[in-house]
């Protein structure tokens, strides 16, 4: 069967800017290559002896006075930050600050907005997309295979990793700082990450959420409304604030159940929201997969099911609320009973590693043994390395997940599928709200009871409606999984069969199952995810074959 023609949806930088630049003396030839490779016109072009900066025109770009620019804030804020800490920690923006004797490039305080860097000579070049950095020098790039092991284990790369060894990403709280001829990478945690202060009640958390949201006479917005709690609590808080009712957008997460569609409908009715349901055709996964990987620059093999929703939301043009972080900050996702009751930190760390998906690299008959042996070690090491920053933190599990997973592997879904066309409003990962949520002890958030209390303060009637968080399946309504169609497997097989290197990584048993229709039907979700990952790697290698040394 011939797979459908892939959907094409190139990025249009409307609400968010494309930015690129240099920290250090810009080489004219390298700089020209970088700006020429931009995916959009760059009306802002500035340079000096120790920096360069270019940007497309978008509402998020703020000139902070003189030679300073910030971009990518996750919430509307008309104020102009006075310094880089105000931009990163308070506004939630990335930025470039050119001072008399120094230059600082930083991500936001959460490390959520992409800032990718590549060193050429004595200068660090940067962009908020990976691809423009790949061709700025003559030297070919090498594959970071251990980063691709993380990609399989966790759903994407963590820390500073990308698929290229030479291109890195700024971590949580990081800056590149150049002073004279000296250049360093600094890490400074925002004050709200400490979670200091007296313990807060559920009523106080409800009020803290409302503080992040507009009141009466605000602009027309939208909300990605699922059958779960995170989007529901935002919708209830908006209603409590008297804000204009957002347009609710809903799509099935391609899990085989219609619970999200059915349960979100009850919430929309209770809150008097106009709801639009985005349907998925039988071949939706196959049709949208290539374009979705390109939009995400292959940083994750997940989230393809959101592509049709992203198209609809971007076309409508309204800023869209997303409940990113709510499951972690208000109901302890990954803070399972076993993790919280672990006898020592080492056991808790291993349990978290498995919760994140680390067991994928240890499963039988999915990876060839040399790769399985290698990645069992390297993925644990990288997980431990990223977690050490939060050793001794009173909410260490929450911060490990927030800084190592939510801010990168999950945030990419709304930021790349809804943005850069429309603004993505993320009230639960605003610094003030994170700081407030961290003042609620992890123990109080077991079993979702604390979040139920928060919702009851906002709207007890809507809070009591059935939810996908009550335990799946809550209904018997079923829908076909578009990621399991014959054409989906055909597309996966086509990518993998075109790349002998990727075939070498996979176990022969899995390669056989990939092309046998009877085995496909019996294939568990774990092996399916490995195949989706492998096809992502193969597609990435084919996309970048002109700049990779070993393809």
XYZ file of C-alpha atoms in Angstrom:
551
model
C 0.000 0.000 0.000
C 1.381 3.398 -1.002
C 1.589 5.823 1.950
C -0.357 9.102 1.615
C 1.364 12.271 0.468
C 2.879 13.945 3.587
C 1.324 17.154 4.873
C 3.454 20.262 4.522
C 3.259 22.953 7.189
C 6.351 25.150 7.289
C 6.796 27.425 10.264
C 5.459 30.966 10.000
C 7.041 33.230 12.585
C 4.085 35.321 13.685
C 3.793 35.446 17.477
C 7.389 34.375 18.066
C 10.616 35.578 16.484
C 13.344 33.647 14.812
C 16.601 34.906 16.303
C 20.249 34.219 15.677
C 23.532 35.864 16.492
C 27.050 35.621 17.834
C 28.803 36.045 21.158
C 32.371 37.035 20.394
C 33.919 38.600 17.277
C 31.638 37.589 14.384
C 33.419 36.225 11.319
C 31.792 37.987 8.329
C 31.618 34.815 6.230
C 30.190 32.688 9.036
C 27.731 35.394 10.007
C 26.564 35.738 6.418
C 25.977 31.989 6.207
C 23.937 32.063 9.384
C 21.616 34.894 8.406
C 21.268 33.495 4.886
C 20.082 30.182 6.332
C 17.322 31.852 8.382
C 13.838 30.469 7.672
C 12.332 33.979 7.543
C 13.312 37.551 6.655
C 15.428 39.334 9.287
C 14.653 43.058 9.472
C 16.631 43.475 12.706
C 20.372 43.190 12.013
C 22.934 44.493 14.500
C 26.614 43.745 15.028
C 29.684 45.035 16.805
C 33.215 43.931 17.671
C 31.988 41.345 20.231
C 28.481 40.384 19.105
C 25.963 40.012 16.307
C 22.178 39.780 16.440
C 19.399 39.259 13.912
C 15.682 38.715 14.331
C 12.450 38.444 12.447
C 9.649 40.832 13.328
C 7.281 39.387 15.933
C 5.450 40.705 19.016
C 7.620 38.776 21.476
C 10.796 40.643 20.515
C 11.499 43.401 23.042
C 14.336 45.880 22.827
C 15.469 46.466 26.385
C 17.295 49.690 25.638
C 20.552 50.165 23.813
C 21.870 46.890 22.521
C 19.725 44.384 24.372
C 16.956 42.147 23.060
C 14.654 39.595 24.679
C 12.320 37.095 23.053
C 10.142 34.072 23.701
C 8.237 35.045 26.856
C 5.475 32.581 27.698
C 2.955 35.132 28.983
C 1.853 38.613 27.888
C 3.903 41.311 29.579
C 4.152 44.839 28.197
C 6.938 45.856 30.571
C 10.530 46.238 29.430
C 12.957 44.273 31.631
C 15.673 46.343 33.245
C 18.324 43.622 33.176
C 18.891 40.030 32.144
C 17.575 38.618 35.435
C 14.345 40.533 35.002
C 14.049 39.084 31.520
C 14.949 35.478 32.353
C 13.582 35.045 35.870
C 10.582 37.374 35.916
C 9.470 37.687 32.298
C 10.371 34.125 31.267
C 12.292 35.280 28.189
C 15.588 34.496 26.516
C 17.863 37.363 25.592
C 21.124 38.906 24.440
C 22.569 41.748 26.528
C 25.482 43.771 25.156
C 27.119 45.796 27.916
C 30.176 48.051 27.828
C 32.557 45.296 28.917
C 30.582 42.053 28.429
C 28.019 40.172 26.353
C 25.501 37.752 27.871
C 23.310 35.270 26.001
C 20.712 33.520 28.176
C 17.691 31.305 27.982
C 14.648 31.881 30.195
C 14.853 30.939 33.862
C 13.199 27.579 33.203
C 15.385 26.759 30.213
C 12.268 26.198 28.119
C 12.908 28.490 25.150
C 15.460 27.000 22.788
C 18.857 28.635 22.570
C 21.192 26.453 20.492
C 24.891 27.260 20.279
C 27.819 26.258 18.052
C 31.412 27.371 18.416
C 33.311 28.331 15.266
C 36.793 29.598 15.987
C 36.700 31.825 19.060
C 33.066 32.791 18.655
C 29.820 31.176 19.800
C 27.033 31.414 17.225
C 23.453 30.896 18.344
C 19.895 30.520 17.079
C 16.556 29.384 18.431
C 16.425 26.751 15.706
C 19.036 24.026 15.169
C 19.042 23.775 11.396
C 20.477 27.230 10.564
C 23.560 26.405 12.649
C 24.353 23.217 10.743
C 25.856 24.835 7.636
C 27.719 27.848 8.997
C 31.188 26.239 8.742
C 32.896 23.987 6.212
C 33.592 21.226 8.745
C 31.096 18.354 8.681
C 29.173 17.561 11.853
C 29.265 14.358 13.874
C 26.397 12.437 15.422
C 26.086 12.359 19.199
C 24.916 8.754 19.479
C 24.615 8.847 23.251
C 22.236 11.793 22.871
C 20.166 9.599 20.560
C 20.154 6.977 23.313
C 18.605 9.610 25.598
C 16.183 10.412 22.802
C 14.958 6.803 22.833
C 14.886 6.423 26.604
C 13.209 9.701 27.534
C 11.336 10.796 24.408
C 13.935 13.444 23.567
C 17.388 14.677 24.510
C 18.051 16.095 27.950
C 20.591 18.524 29.342
C 22.496 20.390 26.642
C 22.348 17.636 24.023
C 21.222 17.748 20.413
C 21.701 15.114 17.720
C 24.913 16.891 16.680
C 28.002 16.740 18.892
C 28.989 20.270 17.854
C 25.621 21.948 18.540
C 24.466 22.238 22.134
C 21.507 23.785 23.944
C 21.507 26.069 26.971
C 20.254 24.326 30.098
C 18.032 25.483 32.941
C 19.336 28.852 34.205
C 22.328 28.990 31.840
C 24.043 31.893 30.110
C 27.002 32.269 27.763
C 29.041 35.206 29.075
C 31.924 36.878 27.282
C 34.084 39.411 29.112
C 37.119 40.579 27.165
C 38.758 37.519 25.624
C 37.300 35.186 28.251
C 34.116 33.212 27.678
C 32.273 30.997 30.172
C 28.956 29.266 30.657
C 27.290 30.280 33.907
C 24.331 28.779 35.745
C 22.185 30.908 38.026
C 18.940 29.512 39.380
C 16.000 31.912 39.585
C 14.832 32.745 43.124
C 11.456 31.074 42.567
C 13.171 27.709 41.988
C 14.047 27.576 45.680
C 10.399 27.370 46.736
C 11.078 29.294 49.919
C 8.371 30.623 52.206
C 5.578 29.305 54.405
C 3.482 26.406 53.197
C 0.536 27.442 51.031
C -3.046 26.187 51.096
C -5.081 24.951 48.155
C -7.037 28.231 48.282
C -3.781 30.171 47.993
C -2.730 28.078 44.980
C -6.082 28.710 43.325
C -5.526 32.433 43.871
C -1.937 32.186 42.554
C -3.220 30.606 39.353
C -5.853 33.288 38.918
C -3.119 35.900 39.275
C -1.457 34.488 36.133
C -4.619 34.836 34.061
C -6.468 37.780 32.502
C -9.615 39.273 33.977
C -12.449 41.114 32.326
C -11.984 42.832 28.966
C -9.012 40.697 27.991
C -8.338 39.663 24.407
C -10.006 36.712 22.724
C -8.093 33.526 23.488
C -8.270 29.783 22.959
C -7.489 26.790 25.155
C -6.326 23.279 24.364
C -9.022 21.461 26.342
C -8.541 17.772 27.090
C -10.524 15.450 29.294
C -7.955 15.832 32.062
C -7.466 18.307 34.885
C -4.691 20.671 33.803
C -6.590 22.467 31.051
C -9.813 22.252 33.060
C -8.373 24.106 36.034
C -7.159 26.914 33.744
C -10.599 27.179 32.122
C -12.254 27.310 35.544
C -9.833 29.982 36.765
C -10.507 32.080 33.658
C -14.248 31.822 34.307
C -13.741 32.755 37.975
C -11.772 35.816 36.841
C -14.634 36.891 34.596
C -12.332 36.690 31.579
C -13.661 36.319 28.061
C -14.515 32.702 27.503
C -11.781 31.044 25.432
C -12.518 28.990 22.357
C -11.914 25.349 23.354
C -9.961 23.124 20.961
C -9.962 19.368 21.522
C -8.391 16.386 19.785
C -8.048 12.728 20.675
C -4.481 11.847 21.745
C -4.579 8.816 19.440
C -4.677 6.383 22.377
C -7.612 4.333 21.119
C -10.186 5.832 23.487
C -12.630 8.696 23.041
C -12.475 9.736 26.704
C -10.859 13.114 26.006
C -13.565 14.005 23.503
C -16.436 12.889 25.728
C -15.178 14.306 29.026
C -14.009 17.642 27.638
C -17.480 18.133 26.149
C -18.988 18.075 29.641
C -16.490 20.663 30.854
C -17.070 22.919 27.851
C -20.839 22.750 28.412
C -20.537 23.489 32.130
C -18.310 26.521 31.492
C -20.285 27.640 28.432
C -17.274 27.369 26.123
C -17.621 27.059 22.397
C -15.803 23.832 21.555
C -14.273 22.695 18.300
C -13.198 19.084 17.950
C -10.395 18.387 15.476
C -10.933 15.017 13.870
C -8.162 12.686 12.776
C -8.514 10.790 9.522
C -7.516 7.134 9.418
C -4.087 7.988 7.975
C -3.515 11.092 10.121
C -0.301 9.908 11.769
C 1.317 8.988 8.457
C 0.194 12.166 6.721
C 1.428 14.503 9.447
C 4.523 12.630 10.624
C 7.224 14.053 8.283
C 6.142 17.673 8.691
C 5.787 17.249 12.465
C 9.341 15.917 12.755
C 10.663 18.855 10.758
C 8.750 21.390 12.897
C 10.227 19.823 16.035
C 13.607 19.455 14.313
C 13.521 15.780 15.357
C 14.011 16.734 19.008
C 11.290 14.246 19.984
C 9.683 11.205 18.385
C 6.479 11.953 20.330
C 3.619 14.450 19.826
C 2.673 13.688 16.201
C -0.987 13.372 17.226
C -0.979 17.116 18.030
C -0.119 18.175 14.474
C -3.733 18.466 13.202
C -4.638 20.453 16.316
C -1.664 22.753 15.755
C -2.776 23.462 12.198
C -6.300 24.359 13.334
C -5.161 26.527 16.260
C -2.614 28.403 14.153
C -5.201 29.059 11.450
C -7.638 30.502 14.023
C -4.945 32.946 15.172
C -5.866 33.345 18.854
C -3.335 33.051 21.699
C -3.827 29.598 23.185
C -3.632 28.461 26.811
C -1.964 25.141 27.578
C -1.794 23.344 30.919
C 1.915 22.500 30.681
C 3.346 21.677 34.109
C 0.054 21.288 35.961
C 0.314 17.519 36.239
C 3.712 17.886 37.873
C 3.265 20.967 40.064
C -0.246 20.263 41.331
C -0.641 16.505 41.286
C 2.799 14.976 41.590
C 3.188 13.253 38.257
C 6.210 10.931 38.524
C 6.104 11.432 42.272
C 4.605 7.970 42.602
C 4.085 6.174 45.890
C 7.138 4.031 45.182
C 9.344 7.065 44.436
C 8.152 9.057 47.446
C 8.505 6.061 49.775
C 11.867 4.889 48.393
C 14.269 3.838 51.172
C 17.105 6.008 49.838
C 17.848 8.521 47.039
C 19.537 5.907 44.842
C 16.392 3.772 44.727
C 14.229 6.832 44.048
C 16.578 7.845 41.239
C 16.338 4.430 39.581
C 12.545 4.442 39.856
C 12.392 7.901 38.302
C 14.686 6.764 35.502
C 12.232 3.992 34.675
C 9.241 6.310 34.972
C 10.866 8.633 32.445
C 11.097 5.725 29.968
C 14.578 4.412 30.681
C 13.342 0.835 30.571
C 13.070 1.110 26.771
C 16.820 0.683 26.376
C 16.782 -2.436 28.562
C 13.791 -4.235 27.010
C 14.375 -7.609 25.371
C 14.484 -7.989 21.586
C 14.300 -4.295 20.662
C 17.951 -3.167 20.441
C 21.021 -5.003 19.226
C 23.040 -6.005 22.280
C 26.046 -3.669 21.799
C 23.719 -0.661 21.648
C 21.528 -1.888 24.487
C 24.601 -2.435 26.694
C 25.990 0.988 25.872
C 22.799 2.942 26.399
C 21.793 1.164 29.602
C 24.864 2.829 31.074
C 24.956 6.199 29.306
C 21.280 7.048 29.767
C 21.465 6.355 33.500
C 24.589 8.481 33.750
C 22.995 11.415 31.935
C 19.837 11.136 34.038
C 21.889 11.187 37.233
C 24.034 14.067 36.003
C 21.020 16.242 35.239
C 19.398 15.363 38.561
C 22.362 16.277 40.753
C 21.503 19.968 40.534
C 18.448 19.233 42.701
C 20.041 17.040 45.353
C 18.816 18.234 48.736
C 16.030 20.396 47.272
C 12.830 20.006 49.337
C 10.937 19.261 46.108
C 13.775 17.446 44.368
C 11.549 15.030 42.412
C 9.410 17.897 41.122
C 12.422 19.967 40.102
C 14.159 17.044 38.413
C 11.127 16.452 36.249
C 10.450 20.144 35.649
C 14.036 20.982 34.663
C 14.833 17.745 32.861
C 11.611 16.771 31.129
C 8.730 19.258 31.253
C 10.819 22.237 30.146
C 12.145 20.505 27.065
C 10.572 17.184 26.117
C 6.961 18.209 26.787
C 7.009 21.969 26.185
C 8.135 21.398 22.615
C 4.662 20.059 21.789
C 2.690 23.309 22.302
C 5.593 25.640 21.491
C 6.337 24.037 18.118
C 2.839 22.859 17.116
C 0.947 26.040 18.146
C 3.876 28.436 17.904
C 5.527 30.272 16.327
C 2.280 31.203 14.569
C 0.290 32.017 17.720
C 1.313 32.898 21.272
C 1.320 29.946 23.666
C 0.197 30.965 27.155
C 1.615 28.734 29.886
C 0.402 30.058 33.251
C 1.479 27.027 35.267
C 5.146 27.394 34.347
C 5.295 31.117 35.066
C 8.003 31.658 37.667
C 5.677 33.102 40.307
C 3.327 30.146 40.030
C 6.130 27.568 40.137
C 7.470 29.233 43.268
C 4.032 29.090 44.872
C 3.484 25.445 43.889
C 6.864 24.450 45.333
C 5.683 25.777 48.691
C 3.185 22.928 48.844
C 5.001 19.827 50.143
C 5.215 16.935 47.712
C 3.497 14.664 50.230
C 0.333 16.773 50.101
C -0.049 16.203 46.371
C -0.422 12.420 46.489
C -3.359 10.862 44.600
C -4.452 14.137 43.026
C -6.363 15.188 46.141
C -4.626 18.551 46.420
C -5.530 19.485 42.844
C -9.120 18.424 43.512
C -9.117 20.918 46.391
C -7.723 23.672 44.139
C -10.421 23.024 41.554
C -13.136 22.978 44.204
C -12.157 26.523 45.215
C -12.703 27.628 41.607
C -15.836 25.743 40.583
C -16.865 22.650 42.594
C -19.548 21.619 40.107
C -17.194 21.515 37.120
C -14.415 20.033 39.249
C -16.624 17.034 40.024
C -17.212 16.112 36.369
C -15.596 12.866 35.139
C -11.956 13.132 34.087
C -9.398 11.007 32.290
C -7.341 11.317 35.471
C -9.913 9.223 37.317
C -8.459 6.126 35.628
C -8.584 4.841 32.055
C -10.675 3.589 30.454
C -13.701 5.408 31.829
C -15.763 4.748 28.698
C -16.185 1.938 26.229
C -16.076 4.289 23.230
C -13.149 3.396 21.006
C -11.501 4.974 17.996
C -8.821 3.494 15.698
C -5.233 4.416 16.487
C -3.849 6.186 13.457
C -0.278 5.407 14.536
C -1.012 1.689 14.045
C -2.303 1.681 10.477
C -0.605 -0.292 7.715
C 0.553 2.959 6.130
C 2.111 4.099 9.419
C 4.154 0.896 9.615
C 5.002 1.258 5.915
C 6.354 4.778 6.477
C 8.397 3.610 9.486
C 9.809 0.687 7.510
C 10.660 2.917 4.555
C 12.755 5.241 6.750
C 14.548 2.424 8.566
C 15.236 0.307 5.473
C 16.842 3.344 3.808
C 19.462 3.586 6.583
C 21.744 0.600 7.300
C 23.177 2.356 10.376
C 19.768 2.553 12.021
C 19.007 -1.062 11.077
C 22.230 -2.073 12.847
C 20.916 -0.563 16.102
C 17.678 -2.570 16.123
C 17.266 -6.199 17.157
C 16.491 -8.622 14.271
C 13.284 -9.696 16.029
C 11.975 -6.132 15.957
C 13.014 -5.642 12.335
C 11.013 -8.731 11.388
C 7.960 -7.599 13.371
C 8.058 -4.206 11.658
C 7.096 -5.672 8.269
C 4.891 -8.613 9.277
C 1.231 -7.569 9.536
C 0.320 -10.287 12.016
C 3.244 -9.360 14.284
C 2.379 -5.663 13.907
C -1.049 -6.325 15.397
C 0.533 -8.065 18.399
C 3.310 -5.511 18.830
C 3.172 -3.820 22.237
C 3.406 -0.078 22.682
C 6.991 -0.349 23.962
C 8.407 -1.907 20.772
C 6.205 0.401 18.679
C 7.804 3.420 20.370
C 11.259 2.039 19.573
C 10.297 1.776 15.896
C 8.911 5.308 15.929
C 12.171 6.469 17.476
C 14.287 4.601 14.935
C 12.349 6.077 12.024
C 12.911 9.533 13.566
C 16.675 8.974 13.652
C 16.662 7.741 10.049
C 14.587 10.726 8.918
C 16.963 13.100 10.757
C 19.995 11.501 9.085
C 18.383 11.754 5.658
C 17.403 15.382 6.292
C 20.946 16.371 7.284
C 22.984 14.042 5.078
C 24.672 17.025 3.419
C 26.297 18.191 6.671
C 26.870 14.890 8.510
C 30.324 13.296 8.351
C 29.252 9.662 8.688
C 26.105 9.270 6.564
